Amino acid sequence: MDLAAASSWINGFLSSVGAAVFVPIIMIVMGLIVRMKPKEAVSAGILLGVAFTGMSMLISYMGNIIQPVGEAMLNNLGIDLPILDCGWTTMAAIAWSWPYAILMFPLMIVINIIMLVANKTDTFNADLWNVWGKIFTAVGVVGLTGNVLLAFVIAAIQIVFELKTADLFKDEIFELTGIPGVTCTHKMVFLAAIFYPIDKVLRKIPILNHKADAEALHEKIGIFAENHVLGFILGCLFGLLGGYDLGALLTLGVECAMCLTLFPVISKYFMEALSPISEAVSDYMHGKFEGRTLVVGLDWPFLGGSNEIWISVIISIPITVLFAFILPDNRLLPFAGIVNTALAVPAYLVTKGNLPRMIILSIIGIPIFLLVGTAFAPFVSQLALSTGAVVKDALGASGLISNSAIDGPWFTYAFSQFLDCMNGNYIPLGMLIVWLAGYFFMYHDTKKAAKEKAAAEPGEASAEVAAE
């Protein structure tokens, strides 16, 4: 079997099973390697699959009820934008159509092992299902330069950044979710490098620097912050914006209430499934890497129990529609990606769940997704046709497709296209410089804050003992 055939087979397999099967298989194998009892490893793996499936069903359901509202709003505004939004699935199909796609698996695993042994990361990335994100970056480089080796070099750099970013947020993720021994290795977190410096400024505004997650809001506004009540209110507001009649409006309210009520419920199954695996990995790795606490890198849905993410996602939808209408250079009609978790998750991590700042960052981030999606359209459309991922008739009247919710849009565009400066286009190179500056500022500032916190905690403990 040649590389192209192997990549095609893997694409078909991953498309048929998805993360809900592939990731649990990886976790079961990992559990057996770290000497979990087979029945415990299988049980935890299946429960993880249940959690992924439940979260995916809820996300899909929310998309199905919310997307028509966005479409109605766009139709009411009379917006006519020529680029068709095909969502992330088309991007993945394009990535897996690359003949060398299968080689990204060993590259990712080898880099991870080298960095673990060299003590350059504490993350074991089990999210092999999302390897297509690295492949897509590589395909972008090949499409621009024709250089396959260079494409793998840049993909390797992305792999390193994913591991280092997962290390950076691991403690915060535990603090936010309560799930031990896991972190997020998804590329969507890269937008934090742009959000973090902005959030540092927002923190200096007194009204925005108070605890303002969903729990804090509940203490202040009572019943109106209850998941089901808040979901119902947001759903009804969306029904009004979409021009729904009373019956449809109330139905949408109840459906949104159901989603916000069940997201935290599903999240508990992630904790129940991941806790025994992460503990076994930690115990095993402690023997192999004495004095180190290793974590497992996962796809983002285990964060989906956070109400702040979904409130931010819902609020961002009408704002996305508005930006699609008013942005001078936008030509992308945001349909498939209008429920944009890739916008809310990095905002959630940067702000530690501060909802007002999350909403502000989301508003700032929306134009990035639309403009990058617009800029990528000619390139993505050409790749879709050349790889056979999409037939010409599916491209629509304009012949252009893209994605309005590209994971880590700033990073993806900058790293895959910065060499276009040789053709006189310096925008991706400029974006690369800005992203790197933001990333290293975020990295060093977060590390500094963690050291200061660690230094302060023993003193606080001593003071408490002395007081007693």
Short mmCIF file of C-alpha atoms in Angstrom, two decimals:
data_model
loop_
_atom_site.label_atom_id
_atom_site.label_comp_id
_atom_site.label_asym_id
_atom_site.label_seq_id
_atom_site.Cartn_x
_atom_site.Cartn_y
_atom_site.Cartn_z
CA MET A 1 0.00 0.00 0.00
CA ASP A 2 1.52 3.37 -1.05
CA LEU A 3 1.40 6.56 1.05
CA ALA A 4 -1.57 8.03 -0.80
CA ALA A 5 -3.60 4.85 -0.40
CA ALA A 6 -2.66 4.57 3.28
CA SER A 7 -3.63 8.20 3.94
CA SER A 8 -6.91 7.65 2.10
CA TRP A 9 -7.65 4.56 4.21
CA ILE A 10 -6.83 6.38 7.46
CA ASN A 11 -9.01 9.32 6.40
CA GLY A 12 -11.87 6.94 5.74
CA PHE A 13 -11.37 5.16 9.07
CA LEU A 14 -11.14 8.38 11.10
CA SER A 15 -14.15 9.83 9.31
CA SER A 16 -16.16 6.71 10.08
CA VAL A 17 -15.28 6.52 13.79
CA GLY A 18 -14.29 10.04 14.88
CA ALA A 19 -12.72 11.11 18.16
CA ALA A 20 -15.37 9.27 20.18
CA VAL A 21 -13.85 5.92 19.12
CA PHE A 22 -10.27 6.77 18.18
CA VAL A 23 -9.31 8.64 21.37
CA PRO A 24 -10.74 5.98 23.73
CA ILE A 25 -8.80 3.30 21.83
CA ILE A 26 -5.60 5.30 22.38
CA MET A 27 -6.48 5.75 26.05
CA ILE A 28 -7.20 2.03 26.56
CA VAL A 29 -3.86 1.12 24.98
CA MET A 30 -2.16 3.74 27.14
CA GLY A 31 -3.90 2.36 30.25
CA LEU A 32 -2.65 -1.16 29.49
CA ILE A 33 0.88 0.14 28.89
CA VAL A 34 0.91 1.82 32.30
CA ARG A 35 -0.33 -1.45 33.87
CA MET A 36 -3.95 -0.67 34.55
CA LYS A 37 -6.11 -3.75 35.03
CA PRO A 38 -7.61 -4.58 31.61
CA LYS A 39 -11.19 -4.35 32.89
CA GLU A 40 -10.49 -0.90 34.40
CA ALA A 41 -8.74 0.36 31.26
CA VAL A 42 -11.55 -0.85 29.00
CA SER A 43 -14.23 0.53 31.31
CA ALA A 44 -12.56 3.96 31.49
CA GLY A 45 -12.01 3.99 27.72
CA ILE A 46 -15.62 3.16 26.92
CA LEU A 47 -16.86 5.76 29.41
CA LEU A 48 -14.57 8.32 27.73
CA GLY A 49 -16.17 7.38 24.41
CA VAL A 50 -19.59 7.91 26.01
CA ALA A 51 -18.49 11.36 27.22
CA PHE A 52 -17.13 12.34 23.78
CA THR A 53 -20.26 11.07 22.07
CA GLY A 54 -22.56 12.84 24.50
CA MET A 55 -20.69 16.11 24.15
CA SER A 56 -20.56 15.79 20.35
CA MET A 57 -24.31 15.10 20.20
CA LEU A 58 -25.04 18.15 22.33
CA ILE A 59 -22.72 20.36 20.28
CA SER A 60 -24.29 19.07 17.06
CA TYR A 61 -27.77 19.60 18.47
CA MET A 62 -26.92 23.14 19.52
CA GLY A 63 -25.47 23.81 16.09
CA ASN A 64 -28.63 22.50 14.43
CA ILE A 65 -30.91 24.77 16.48
CA ILE A 66 -28.69 27.87 16.50
CA GLN A 67 -27.39 27.84 12.91
CA PRO A 68 -30.86 28.51 11.40
CA VAL A 69 -31.12 31.59 13.64
CA GLY A 70 -27.88 32.92 12.19
CA GLU A 71 -29.08 32.15 8.69
CA ALA A 72 -32.39 33.93 9.37
CA MET A 73 -30.51 36.96 10.67
CA LEU A 74 -28.30 37.02 7.59
CA ASN A 75 -31.33 36.70 5.32
CA ASN A 76 -33.15 39.44 7.20
CA LEU A 77 -30.15 41.70 6.66
CA GLY A 78 -30.05 40.78 2.97
CA ILE A 79 -26.37 39.79 3.10
CA ASP A 80 -24.92 38.33 -0.09
CA LEU A 81 -21.41 36.97 0.47
CA PRO A 82 -19.89 34.70 -2.20
CA ILE A 83 -17.58 32.38 -0.19
CA LEU A 84 -19.29 29.22 1.05
CA ASP A 85 -18.54 28.18 4.65
CA CYS A 86 -17.96 24.41 4.61
CA GLY A 87 -16.76 24.01 8.21
CA TRP A 88 -13.83 22.06 9.61
CA THR A 89 -14.78 18.71 8.04
CA THR A 90 -13.86 19.94 4.56
CA MET A 91 -10.52 21.22 5.88
CA ALA A 92 -9.85 17.78 7.39
CA ALA A 93 -10.75 16.04 4.13
CA ILE A 94 -8.33 18.29 2.25
CA ALA A 95 -5.59 17.53 4.78
CA TRP A 96 -6.04 13.77 4.59
CA SER A 97 -6.04 13.85 0.80
CA TRP A 98 -2.34 14.84 0.88
CA PRO A 99 -0.22 11.81 -0.15
CA TYR A 100 2.23 12.27 2.75
CA ALA A 101 -0.41 12.74 5.45
CA ILE A 102 0.22 9.37 7.12
CA LEU A 103 3.81 10.40 7.96
CA MET A 104 2.53 13.03 10.38
CA PHE A 105 1.65 10.33 12.93
CA PRO A 106 5.22 9.09 13.52
CA LEU A 107 6.56 12.66 13.39
CA MET A 108 4.16 13.73 16.13
CA ILE A 109 4.89 10.69 18.32
CA VAL A 110 8.68 10.86 17.93
CA ILE A 111 8.83 14.59 18.76
CA ASN A 112 6.65 14.01 21.82
CA ILE A 113 8.85 11.16 23.08
CA ILE A 114 12.06 13.13 22.50
CA MET A 115 10.69 16.12 24.40
CA LEU A 116 9.49 13.92 27.27
CA VAL A 117 12.88 12.22 27.60
CA ALA A 118 14.72 15.56 27.32
CA ASN A 119 12.42 17.06 30.00
CA LYS A 120 11.15 19.71 27.58
CA THR A 121 7.48 18.84 28.10
CA ASP A 122 5.30 17.21 30.73
CA THR A 123 2.54 16.38 28.24
CA PHE A 124 1.91 13.08 26.50
CA ASN A 125 -0.34 13.99 23.58
CA ALA A 126 -3.01 11.32 23.18
CA ASP A 127 -5.03 13.46 20.76
CA LEU A 128 -3.77 11.71 17.65
CA TRP A 129 -7.17 12.16 16.02
CA ASN A 130 -6.50 15.87 15.53
CA VAL A 131 -3.21 15.22 13.76
CA TRP A 132 -4.99 16.59 10.67
CA GLY A 133 -4.41 20.11 12.04
CA LYS A 134 -0.68 19.64 11.56
CA ILE A 135 -1.27 18.10 8.16
CA PHE A 136 -3.35 21.09 7.07
CA THR A 137 -0.52 23.47 7.98
CA ALA A 138 1.92 21.29 6.02
CA VAL A 139 -0.42 21.20 3.03
CA GLY A 140 -0.57 24.99 3.13
CA VAL A 141 3.23 25.20 3.02
CA VAL A 142 3.43 22.71 0.13
CA GLY A 143 0.73 24.58 -1.77
CA LEU A 144 2.79 27.76 -1.49
CA THR A 145 6.36 26.46 -1.88
CA GLY A 146 6.12 22.94 -3.29
CA ASN A 147 8.69 21.88 -0.67
CA VAL A 148 7.56 18.77 1.25
CA LEU A 149 10.56 18.74 3.62
CA LEU A 150 9.93 22.36 4.62
CA ALA A 151 6.27 21.50 5.20
CA PHE A 152 7.22 18.81 7.72
CA VAL A 153 9.70 21.16 9.44
CA ILE A 154 6.98 23.77 9.98
CA ALA A 155 4.53 21.07 11.11
CA ALA A 156 7.17 19.89 13.59
CA ILE A 157 7.40 23.42 14.97
CA GLN A 158 3.62 23.41 15.40
CA ILE A 159 3.83 20.12 17.32
CA VAL A 160 6.39 21.64 19.70
CA PHE A 161 4.23 24.72 20.26
CA GLU A 162 1.19 22.52 20.98
CA LEU A 163 3.07 20.60 23.66
CA LYS A 164 4.53 23.74 25.26
CA THR A 165 1.14 25.46 25.26
CA ALA A 166 -0.45 22.38 26.84
CA ASP A 167 2.21 22.54 29.57
CA LEU A 168 1.50 26.22 30.09
CA PHE A 169 -2.22 25.77 30.74
CA LYS A 170 -2.23 22.39 32.52
CA ASP A 171 -2.51 23.77 36.06
CA GLU A 172 -5.15 26.28 35.08
CA ILE A 173 -7.17 23.58 33.31
CA PHE A 174 -7.14 21.47 36.47
CA GLU A 175 -8.19 24.52 38.50
CA LEU A 176 -11.05 25.29 36.09
CA THR A 177 -12.32 21.75 35.46
CA GLY A 178 -11.27 19.72 38.48
CA ILE A 179 -10.17 16.91 36.13
CA PRO A 180 -6.70 15.70 37.21
CA GLY A 181 -3.80 14.82 34.95
CA VAL A 182 -5.10 16.25 31.66
CA THR A 183 -4.51 19.28 29.47
CA CYS A 184 -5.57 20.51 26.04
CA THR A 185 -3.31 20.04 23.00
CA HIS A 186 -5.80 21.36 20.45
CA LYS A 187 -4.56 23.99 18.00
CA MET A 188 -7.46 26.31 18.83
CA VAL A 189 -5.63 27.30 22.04
CA PHE A 190 -3.02 29.12 19.91
CA LEU A 191 -5.35 32.12 19.68
CA ALA A 192 -4.50 32.69 23.35
CA ALA A 193 -1.23 34.27 22.16
CA ILE A 194 -3.26 37.10 20.64
CA PHE A 195 -5.83 37.27 23.44
CA TYR A 196 -3.39 37.22 26.37
CA PRO A 197 -1.78 40.67 25.93
CA ILE A 198 -5.23 42.19 25.38
CA ASP A 199 -6.55 40.49 28.50
CA LYS A 200 -3.62 41.87 30.51
CA VAL A 201 -4.91 45.34 29.64
CA LEU A 202 -8.52 44.41 30.41
CA ARG A 203 -7.49 43.16 33.86
CA LYS A 204 -6.40 46.69 34.76
CA ILE A 205 -10.00 47.91 34.42
CA PRO A 206 -11.46 47.53 37.94
CA ILE A 207 -14.96 46.54 36.83
CA LEU A 208 -13.52 43.72 34.68
CA ASN A 209 -11.09 42.40 37.29
CA HIS A 210 -13.59 40.83 39.67
CA LYS A 211 -14.51 37.14 39.77
CA ALA A 212 -17.19 36.90 37.10
CA ASP A 213 -17.59 33.28 36.08
CA ALA A 214 -21.00 31.62 35.92
CA GLU A 215 -20.89 30.71 39.61
CA ALA A 216 -20.10 34.29 40.67
CA LEU A 217 -22.88 35.59 38.44
CA HIS A 218 -25.27 33.16 40.08
CA GLU A 219 -24.51 34.69 43.47
CA LYS A 220 -25.27 38.17 42.12
CA ILE A 221 -28.34 37.63 39.95
CA GLY A 222 -29.76 34.44 41.43
CA ILE A 223 -32.21 32.45 39.32
CA PHE A 224 -31.28 34.33 36.14
CA ALA A 225 -27.86 32.66 36.22
CA GLU A 226 -29.28 29.14 36.60
CA ASN A 227 -28.24 27.08 33.58
CA HIS A 228 -31.74 26.26 32.45
CA VAL A 229 -33.11 29.77 33.05
CA LEU A 230 -30.18 31.49 31.37
CA GLY A 231 -30.40 29.08 28.42
CA PHE A 232 -34.10 29.76 28.06
CA ILE A 233 -33.57 33.54 28.12
CA LEU A 234 -30.76 33.39 25.55
CA GLY A 235 -32.79 31.07 23.32
CA CYS A 236 -35.80 33.38 23.39
CA LEU A 237 -33.60 36.41 22.60
CA PHE A 238 -32.20 34.51 19.63
CA GLY A 239 -35.68 33.67 18.48
CA LEU A 240 -36.50 37.38 18.51
CA LEU A 241 -33.36 38.23 16.51
CA GLY A 242 -34.20 35.51 13.99
CA GLY A 243 -37.78 36.74 13.57
CA TYR A 244 -39.31 33.53 14.96
CA ASP A 245 -43.02 33.34 15.83
CA LEU A 246 -44.00 32.81 19.48
CA GLY A 247 -44.20 29.02 19.30
CA ALA A 248 -40.82 28.63 17.59
CA LEU A 249 -39.29 31.23 19.92
CA LEU A 250 -40.39 29.39 23.08
CA THR A 251 -39.28 26.05 21.61
CA LEU A 252 -35.82 27.48 20.90
CA GLY A 253 -35.72 28.79 24.47
CA VAL A 254 -36.40 25.34 25.92
CA GLU A 255 -33.90 23.69 23.55
CA CYS A 256 -31.14 26.14 24.58
CA ALA A 257 -32.08 25.58 28.23
CA MET A 258 -31.65 21.84 27.71
CA CYS A 259 -28.19 22.31 26.17
CA LEU A 260 -26.84 24.53 28.94
CA THR A 261 -28.30 22.18 31.55
CA LEU A 262 -26.74 19.02 30.09
CA PHE A 263 -23.26 20.31 29.19
CA PRO A 264 -22.05 20.17 32.83
CA VAL A 265 -23.70 16.77 33.28
CA ILE A 266 -21.76 15.29 30.34
CA SER A 267 -18.59 16.94 31.62
CA LYS A 268 -18.76 14.82 34.78
CA TYR A 269 -18.34 11.68 32.67
CA PHE A 270 -15.05 13.04 31.32
CA MET A 271 -13.85 13.39 34.90
CA GLU A 272 -15.04 9.91 35.84
CA ALA A 273 -13.35 8.34 32.79
CA LEU A 274 -10.12 10.31 32.84
CA SER A 275 -9.34 10.24 36.57
CA PRO A 276 -8.31 6.53 36.78
CA ILE A 277 -6.33 6.73 33.54
CA SER A 278 -4.52 9.92 34.51
CA GLU A 279 -3.71 8.51 37.96
CA ALA A 280 -2.30 5.33 36.42
CA VAL A 281 -0.24 7.33 33.91
CA SER A 282 1.02 9.58 36.71
CA ASP A 283 2.05 6.62 38.89
CA TYR A 284 3.75 4.85 36.00
CA MET A 285 5.56 7.94 34.75
CA HIS A 286 6.69 8.82 38.26
CA GLY A 287 8.72 5.63 38.23
CA LYS A 288 10.13 6.37 34.78
CA PHE A 289 10.54 10.13 35.24
CA GLU A 290 11.23 10.55 38.95
CA GLY A 291 10.19 13.88 40.39
CA ARG A 292 7.96 14.82 37.44
CA THR A 293 4.19 14.93 37.12
CA LEU A 294 3.11 14.16 33.57
CA VAL A 295 -0.27 14.93 32.05
CA VAL A 296 -2.25 13.61 29.08
CA GLY A 297 -3.06 15.96 26.19
CA LEU A 298 -6.62 15.74 24.85
CA ASP A 299 -9.03 17.31 22.39
CA TRP A 300 -10.99 20.28 23.77
CA PRO A 301 -14.48 18.73 24.49
CA PHE A 302 -13.56 17.77 28.07
CA LEU A 303 -13.72 21.54 28.72
CA GLY A 304 -17.30 21.60 27.42
CA GLY A 305 -18.87 21.45 30.86
CA SER A 306 -17.95 25.11 31.41
CA ASN A 307 -21.04 27.28 31.10
CA GLU A 308 -18.88 30.30 30.32
CA ILE A 309 -17.76 28.74 27.03
CA TRP A 310 -21.33 28.20 25.81
CA ILE A 311 -22.64 31.56 26.97
CA SER A 312 -19.77 33.21 25.11
CA VAL A 313 -20.41 31.07 22.01
CA ILE A 314 -24.11 31.95 21.93
CA ILE A 315 -23.52 35.68 22.43
CA SER A 316 -20.88 35.71 19.69
CA ILE A 317 -23.30 34.44 17.02
CA PRO A 318 -25.26 37.68 16.36
CA ILE A 319 -22.00 39.63 16.62
CA THR A 320 -20.47 37.32 13.98
CA VAL A 321 -23.44 38.04 11.72
CA LEU A 322 -22.99 41.78 12.27
CA PHE A 323 -19.26 41.62 11.48
CA ALA A 324 -19.95 39.55 8.37
CA PHE A 325 -22.14 42.42 7.22
CA ILE A 326 -19.92 45.41 8.12
CA LEU A 327 -16.32 44.18 7.65
CA PRO A 328 -15.13 45.81 4.40
CA ASP A 329 -12.83 42.94 3.36
CA ASN A 330 -15.02 40.03 4.45
CA ARG A 331 -16.52 37.89 1.68
CA LEU A 332 -17.26 34.77 3.77
CA LEU A 333 -20.82 33.82 4.69
CA PRO A 334 -20.55 32.26 8.19
CA PHE A 335 -22.87 29.25 8.29
CA ALA A 336 -21.14 25.95 9.14
CA GLY A 337 -18.76 27.56 11.64
CA ILE A 338 -21.15 30.03 13.23
CA VAL A 339 -21.20 28.06 16.52
CA ASN A 340 -17.54 28.87 17.08
CA THR A 341 -15.94 27.07 20.03
CA ALA A 342 -12.48 27.87 18.61
CA LEU A 343 -13.22 31.46 19.60
CA ALA A 344 -14.48 30.79 23.14
CA VAL A 345 -12.03 28.13 24.40
CA PRO A 346 -8.84 30.25 24.22
CA ALA A 347 -10.75 33.20 25.71
CA TYR A 348 -11.89 30.91 28.54
CA LEU A 349 -8.34 29.81 29.35
CA VAL A 350 -6.82 33.30 29.11
CA THR A 351 -9.44 34.92 31.35
CA LYS A 352 -9.81 31.94 33.73
CA GLY A 353 -13.51 31.93 32.97
CA ASN A 354 -14.18 35.65 33.47
CA LEU A 355 -17.30 35.98 31.32
CA PRO A 356 -17.27 39.75 30.61
CA ARG A 357 -13.66 39.60 29.45
CA MET A 358 -14.40 36.44 27.44
CA ILE A 359 -17.15 38.28 25.58
CA ILE A 360 -14.87 41.26 24.88
CA LEU A 361 -12.10 38.97 23.59
CA SER A 362 -14.63 37.10 21.45
CA ILE A 363 -15.80 40.35 19.88
CA ILE A 364 -12.17 41.24 19.13
CA GLY A 365 -11.49 37.75 17.76
CA ILE A 366 -14.47 37.41 15.40
CA PRO A 367 -12.96 39.58 12.61
CA ILE A 368 -9.79 37.44 12.74
CA PHE A 369 -11.79 34.32 11.87
CA LEU A 370 -13.75 36.02 9.08
CA LEU A 371 -10.75 37.75 7.48
CA VAL A 372 -8.48 34.69 7.68
CA GLY A 373 -11.31 32.57 6.27
CA THR A 374 -11.68 35.05 3.42
CA ALA A 375 -7.93 35.13 2.77
CA PHE A 376 -7.74 31.32 2.75
CA ALA A 377 -10.65 30.87 0.33
CA PRO A 378 -8.76 30.84 -3.03
CA PHE A 379 -6.08 28.56 -1.58
CA VAL A 380 -8.57 26.18 0.09
CA SER A 381 -10.79 26.04 -2.98
CA GLN A 382 -7.86 25.19 -5.25
CA LEU A 383 -6.67 22.49 -2.83
CA ALA A 384 -10.18 21.05 -2.53
CA LEU A 385 -10.36 20.58 -6.29
CA SER A 386 -6.77 19.41 -6.82
CA THR A 387 -6.97 16.79 -4.05
CA GLY A 388 -10.45 15.66 -5.02
CA ALA A 389 -11.74 16.40 -1.51
CA VAL A 390 -14.58 18.45 -3.02
CA VAL A 391 -16.15 18.20 -6.47
CA LYS A 392 -16.45 21.37 -8.52
CA ASP A 393 -20.26 21.43 -8.38
CA ALA A 394 -20.09 21.67 -4.56
CA LEU A 395 -18.15 24.93 -4.64
CA GLY A 396 -21.21 27.04 -5.37
CA ALA A 397 -21.65 29.82 -7.89
CA SER A 398 -18.51 31.72 -6.83
CA GLY A 399 -16.31 28.61 -6.92
CA LEU A 400 -14.92 29.52 -3.48
CA ILE A 401 -15.13 27.70 -0.14
CA SER A 402 -13.52 28.24 3.25
CA ASN A 403 -14.16 27.89 6.98
CA SER A 404 -15.37 30.68 9.26
CA ALA A 405 -14.09 28.87 12.36
CA ILE A 406 -10.55 27.79 11.44
CA ASP A 407 -8.82 26.50 14.59
CA GLY A 408 -6.14 28.96 15.65
CA PRO A 409 -6.76 31.16 12.59
CA TRP A 410 -3.95 33.65 13.21
CA PHE A 411 -1.38 30.90 13.74
CA THR A 412 -2.60 28.73 10.87
CA TYR A 413 -2.52 31.53 8.32
CA ALA A 414 0.78 32.99 9.53
CA PHE A 415 2.73 29.73 9.75
CA SER A 416 1.44 28.18 6.55
CA GLN A 417 1.68 31.33 4.40
CA PHE A 418 4.52 33.51 5.76
CA LEU A 419 6.83 32.47 2.92
CA ASP A 420 4.45 34.27 0.56
CA CYS A 421 6.60 37.31 1.40
CA MET A 422 8.79 36.09 -1.49
CA ASN A 423 5.85 36.95 -3.73
CA GLY A 424 5.42 40.38 -2.19
CA ASN A 425 2.69 39.47 0.34
CA TYR A 426 4.11 40.48 3.73
CA ILE A 427 0.87 40.22 5.72
CA PRO A 428 1.37 36.57 6.86
CA LEU A 429 4.97 37.34 7.86
CA GLY A 430 3.82 40.33 9.88
CA MET A 431 1.15 38.17 11.53
CA LEU A 432 3.82 35.56 12.33
CA ILE A 433 5.97 38.16 14.10
CA VAL A 434 2.99 39.46 16.08
CA TRP A 435 1.94 35.93 17.07
CA LEU A 436 5.44 34.98 18.22
CA ALA A 437 5.73 38.19 20.25
CA GLY A 438 2.34 37.53 21.86
CA TYR A 439 3.17 33.88 22.53
CA PHE A 440 6.50 34.51 24.24
CA PHE A 441 5.01 37.34 26.29
CA MET A 442 2.18 35.02 27.38
CA TYR A 443 4.58 32.16 28.09
CA HIS A 444 7.05 34.11 30.22
CA ASP A 445 4.39 36.17 32.00
CA THR A 446 2.41 33.05 32.90
CA LYS A 447 5.54 31.26 34.11
CA LYS A 448 6.48 34.30 36.21
CA ALA A 449 3.00 34.44 37.76
CA ALA A 450 3.16 30.71 38.56
CA LYS A 451 6.54 31.12 40.32
CA GLU A 452 5.25 34.07 42.32
CA LYS A 453 2.17 32.08 43.34
CA ALA A 454 4.29 29.07 44.35
CA ALA A 455 6.60 31.31 46.39
CA ALA A 456 3.66 33.00 48.12
CA GLU A 457 1.78 29.84 49.06
CA PRO A 458 4.33 28.47 51.61
CA GLY A 459 4.39 31.88 53.28
CA GLU A 460 0.62 31.94 53.47
CA ALA A 461 0.60 28.45 54.92
CA SER A 462 3.21 29.43 57.55
CA ALA A 463 1.22 32.52 58.49
CA GLU A 464 -1.89 30.39 58.98
CA VAL A 465 0.02 27.96 61.20
CA ALA A 466 1.48 30.79 63.25
CA ALA A 467 -1.97 32.35 63.68
CA GLU A 468 -3.31 29.06 64.97
#
